[in-house]
PDB file of C-alpha atoms in Angstrom:
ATOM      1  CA  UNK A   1     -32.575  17.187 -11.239  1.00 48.00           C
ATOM      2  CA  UNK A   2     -29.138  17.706 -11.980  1.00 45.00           C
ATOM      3  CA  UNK A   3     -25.974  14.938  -9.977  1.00 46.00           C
ATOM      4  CA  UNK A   4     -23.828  17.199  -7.732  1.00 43.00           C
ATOM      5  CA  UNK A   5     -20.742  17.415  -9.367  1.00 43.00           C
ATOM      6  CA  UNK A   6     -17.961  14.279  -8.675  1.00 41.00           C
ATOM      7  CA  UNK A   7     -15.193  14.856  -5.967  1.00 41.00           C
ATOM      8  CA  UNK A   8     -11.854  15.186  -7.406  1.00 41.00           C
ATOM      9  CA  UNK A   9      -9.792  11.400  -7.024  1.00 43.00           C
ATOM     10  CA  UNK A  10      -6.803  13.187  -5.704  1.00 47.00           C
ATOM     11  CA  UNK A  11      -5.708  16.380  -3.614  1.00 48.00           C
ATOM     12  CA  UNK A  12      -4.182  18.935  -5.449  1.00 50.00           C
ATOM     13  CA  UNK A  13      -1.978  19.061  -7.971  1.00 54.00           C
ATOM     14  CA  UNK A  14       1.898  18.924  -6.566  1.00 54.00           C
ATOM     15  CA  UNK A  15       3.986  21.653  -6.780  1.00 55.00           C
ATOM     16  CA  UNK A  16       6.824  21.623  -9.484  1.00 69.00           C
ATOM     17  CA  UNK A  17      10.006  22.524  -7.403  1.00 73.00           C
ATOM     18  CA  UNK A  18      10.772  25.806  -9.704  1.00 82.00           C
ATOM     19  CA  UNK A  19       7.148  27.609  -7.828  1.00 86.00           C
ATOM     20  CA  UNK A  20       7.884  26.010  -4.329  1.00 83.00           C
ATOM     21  CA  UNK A  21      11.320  27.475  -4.489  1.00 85.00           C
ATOM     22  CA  UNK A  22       9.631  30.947  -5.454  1.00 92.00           C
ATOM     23  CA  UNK A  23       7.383  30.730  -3.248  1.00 93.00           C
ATOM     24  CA  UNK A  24       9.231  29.724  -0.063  1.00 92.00           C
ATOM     25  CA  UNK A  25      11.467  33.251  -1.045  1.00 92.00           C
ATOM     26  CA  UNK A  26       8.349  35.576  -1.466  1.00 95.00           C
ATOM     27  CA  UNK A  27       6.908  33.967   1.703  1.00 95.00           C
ATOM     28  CA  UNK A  28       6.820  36.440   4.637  1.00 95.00           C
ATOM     29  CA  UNK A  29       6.327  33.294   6.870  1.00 96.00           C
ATOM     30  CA  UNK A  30       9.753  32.772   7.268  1.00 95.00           C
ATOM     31  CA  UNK A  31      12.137  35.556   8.198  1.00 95.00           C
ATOM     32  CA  UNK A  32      15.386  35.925   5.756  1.00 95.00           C
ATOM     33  CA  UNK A  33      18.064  34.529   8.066  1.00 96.00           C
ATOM     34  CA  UNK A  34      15.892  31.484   8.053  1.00 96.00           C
ATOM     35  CA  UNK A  35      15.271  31.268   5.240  1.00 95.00           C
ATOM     36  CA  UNK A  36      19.078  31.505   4.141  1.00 95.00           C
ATOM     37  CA  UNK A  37      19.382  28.613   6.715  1.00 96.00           C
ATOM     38  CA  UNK A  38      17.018  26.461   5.570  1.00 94.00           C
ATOM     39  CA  UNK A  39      18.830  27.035   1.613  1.00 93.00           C
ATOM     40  CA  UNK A  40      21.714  25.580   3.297  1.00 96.00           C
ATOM     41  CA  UNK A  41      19.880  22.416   4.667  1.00 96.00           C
ATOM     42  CA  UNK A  42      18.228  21.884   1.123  1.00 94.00           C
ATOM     43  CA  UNK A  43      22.004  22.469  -0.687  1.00 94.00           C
ATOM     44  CA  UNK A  44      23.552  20.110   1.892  1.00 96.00           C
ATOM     45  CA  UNK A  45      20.573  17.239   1.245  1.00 96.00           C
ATOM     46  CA  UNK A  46      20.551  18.008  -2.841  1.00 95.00           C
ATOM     47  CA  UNK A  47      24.570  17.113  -2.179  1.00 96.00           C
ATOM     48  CA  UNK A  48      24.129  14.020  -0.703  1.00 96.00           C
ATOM     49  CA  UNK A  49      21.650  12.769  -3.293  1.00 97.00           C
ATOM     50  CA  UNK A  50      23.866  13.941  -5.834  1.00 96.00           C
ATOM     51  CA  UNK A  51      26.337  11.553  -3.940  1.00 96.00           C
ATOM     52  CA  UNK A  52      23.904   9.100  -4.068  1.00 97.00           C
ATOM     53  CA  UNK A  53      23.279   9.109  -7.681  1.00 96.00           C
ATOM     54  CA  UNK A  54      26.905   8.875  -8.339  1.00 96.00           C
ATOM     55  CA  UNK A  55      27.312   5.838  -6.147  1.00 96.00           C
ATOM     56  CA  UNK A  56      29.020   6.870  -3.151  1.00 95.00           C
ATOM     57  CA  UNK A  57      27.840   4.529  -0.606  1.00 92.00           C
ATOM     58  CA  UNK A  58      26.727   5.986   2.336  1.00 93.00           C
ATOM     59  CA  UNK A  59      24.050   7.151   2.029  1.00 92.00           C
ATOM     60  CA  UNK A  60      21.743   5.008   0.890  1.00 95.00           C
ATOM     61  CA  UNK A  61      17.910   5.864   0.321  1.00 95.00           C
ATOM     62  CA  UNK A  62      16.798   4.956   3.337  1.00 96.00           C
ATOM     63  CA  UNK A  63      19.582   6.686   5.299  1.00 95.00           C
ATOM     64  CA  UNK A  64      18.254   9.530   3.061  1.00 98.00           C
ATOM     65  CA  UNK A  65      14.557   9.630   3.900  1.00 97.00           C
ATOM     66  CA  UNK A  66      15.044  10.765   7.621  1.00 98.00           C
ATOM     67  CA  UNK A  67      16.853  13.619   6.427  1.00 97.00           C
ATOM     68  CA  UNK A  68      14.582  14.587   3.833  1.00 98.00           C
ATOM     69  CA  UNK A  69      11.474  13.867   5.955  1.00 98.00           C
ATOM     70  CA  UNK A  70      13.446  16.059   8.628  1.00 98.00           C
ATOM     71  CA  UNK A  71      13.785  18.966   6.653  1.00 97.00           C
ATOM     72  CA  UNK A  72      10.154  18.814   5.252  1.00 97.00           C
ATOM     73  CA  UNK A  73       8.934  19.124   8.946  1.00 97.00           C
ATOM     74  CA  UNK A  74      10.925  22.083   9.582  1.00 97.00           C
ATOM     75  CA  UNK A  75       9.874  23.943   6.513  1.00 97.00           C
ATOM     76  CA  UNK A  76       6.683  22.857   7.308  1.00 97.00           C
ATOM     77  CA  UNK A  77       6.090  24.151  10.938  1.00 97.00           C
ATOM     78  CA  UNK A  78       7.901  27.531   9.941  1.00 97.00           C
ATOM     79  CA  UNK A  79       4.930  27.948   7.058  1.00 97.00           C
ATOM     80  CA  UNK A  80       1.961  26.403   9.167  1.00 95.00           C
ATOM     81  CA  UNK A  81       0.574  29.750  10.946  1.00 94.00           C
ATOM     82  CA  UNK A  82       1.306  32.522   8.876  1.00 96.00           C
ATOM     83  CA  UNK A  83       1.056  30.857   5.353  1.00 97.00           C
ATOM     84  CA  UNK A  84      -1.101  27.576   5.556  1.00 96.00           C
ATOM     85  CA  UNK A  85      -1.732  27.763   1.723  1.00 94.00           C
ATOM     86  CA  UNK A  86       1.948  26.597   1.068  1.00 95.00           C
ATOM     87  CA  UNK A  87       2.235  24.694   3.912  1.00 95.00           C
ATOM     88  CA  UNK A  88      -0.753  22.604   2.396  1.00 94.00           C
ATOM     89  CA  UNK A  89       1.076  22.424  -1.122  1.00 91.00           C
ATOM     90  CA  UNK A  90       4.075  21.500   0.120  1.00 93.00           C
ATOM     91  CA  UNK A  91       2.843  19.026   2.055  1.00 94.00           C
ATOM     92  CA  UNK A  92       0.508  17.412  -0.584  1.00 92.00           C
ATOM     93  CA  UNK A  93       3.922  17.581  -3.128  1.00 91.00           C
ATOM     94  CA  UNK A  94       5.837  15.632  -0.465  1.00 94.00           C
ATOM     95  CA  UNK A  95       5.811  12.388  -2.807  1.00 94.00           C
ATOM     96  CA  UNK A  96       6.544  14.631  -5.451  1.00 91.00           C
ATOM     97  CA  UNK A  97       9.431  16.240  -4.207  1.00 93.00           C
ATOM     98  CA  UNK A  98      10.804  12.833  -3.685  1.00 95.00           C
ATOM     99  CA  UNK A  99      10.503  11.656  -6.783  1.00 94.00           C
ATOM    100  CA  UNK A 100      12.380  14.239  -8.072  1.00 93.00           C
ATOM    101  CA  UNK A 101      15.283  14.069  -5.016  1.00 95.00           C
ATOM    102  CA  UNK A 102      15.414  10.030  -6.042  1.00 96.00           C
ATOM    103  CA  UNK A 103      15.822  10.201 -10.104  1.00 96.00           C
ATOM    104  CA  UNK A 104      18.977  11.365 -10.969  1.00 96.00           C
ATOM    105  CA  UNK A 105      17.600  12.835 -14.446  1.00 95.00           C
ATOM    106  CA  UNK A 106      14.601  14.959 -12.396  1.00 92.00           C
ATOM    107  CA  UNK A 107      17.323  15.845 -10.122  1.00 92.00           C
ATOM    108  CA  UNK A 108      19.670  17.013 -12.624  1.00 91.00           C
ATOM    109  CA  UNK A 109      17.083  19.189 -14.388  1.00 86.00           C
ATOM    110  CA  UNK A 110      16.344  20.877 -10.970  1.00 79.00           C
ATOM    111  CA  UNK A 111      19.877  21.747 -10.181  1.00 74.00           C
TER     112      UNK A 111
END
């Protein structure tokens, strides 16, 4: 008799922000005025972290993380109904993304 097969530790893998951003274009979830919207939001939030990293003060991390947590949502609730797939990705990359918003070196790379 053969042990079923162990449940993975952790959800999925996160997203690397290179596929999100291809995928949040492709999706048809979001219409393109949106989308070009929501590009806007993300530039404006990349800016401040960038100010961040270079030590303007404000903002400060944790003046930050409303914003970014903000943002997230809205992304999120546009994708929840028509494309639940990368609204589940996303969402389970939320640390992830982050990570890479909060290390100036990550961030760089991204940019």
């Amino acid at each position: 008799m053969s042990s079923p097969a162990p449940a993975p530790a952790h959800g999925p893998a996160p997203l690397d922000l290179k596929s999100l951003e291809q995928r949040l274009k492709q999706s048809d979830a979001i219409g393109v005025l949106t989308k070009l919207s929501l590009k806007n939001q993300v530039d404006d939030l990349v800016g401040r972290f960038k100010s961040y990293h270079e030590g303007q003060r404000p903002p400060t991390l944790t003046q930050l993380r409303p914003a970014f947590e903000l943002l997230l949502m809205k992304v999120l609730s546009l994708l929840q109904d028509h494309d639940t797939a990368l609204a589940n990705d996303i969402n389970a990359s939320r640390d992830a993304i982050w990570g890479v918003l909060t290390d100036p070196q990550k961030l760089a790379q991204f940019t």
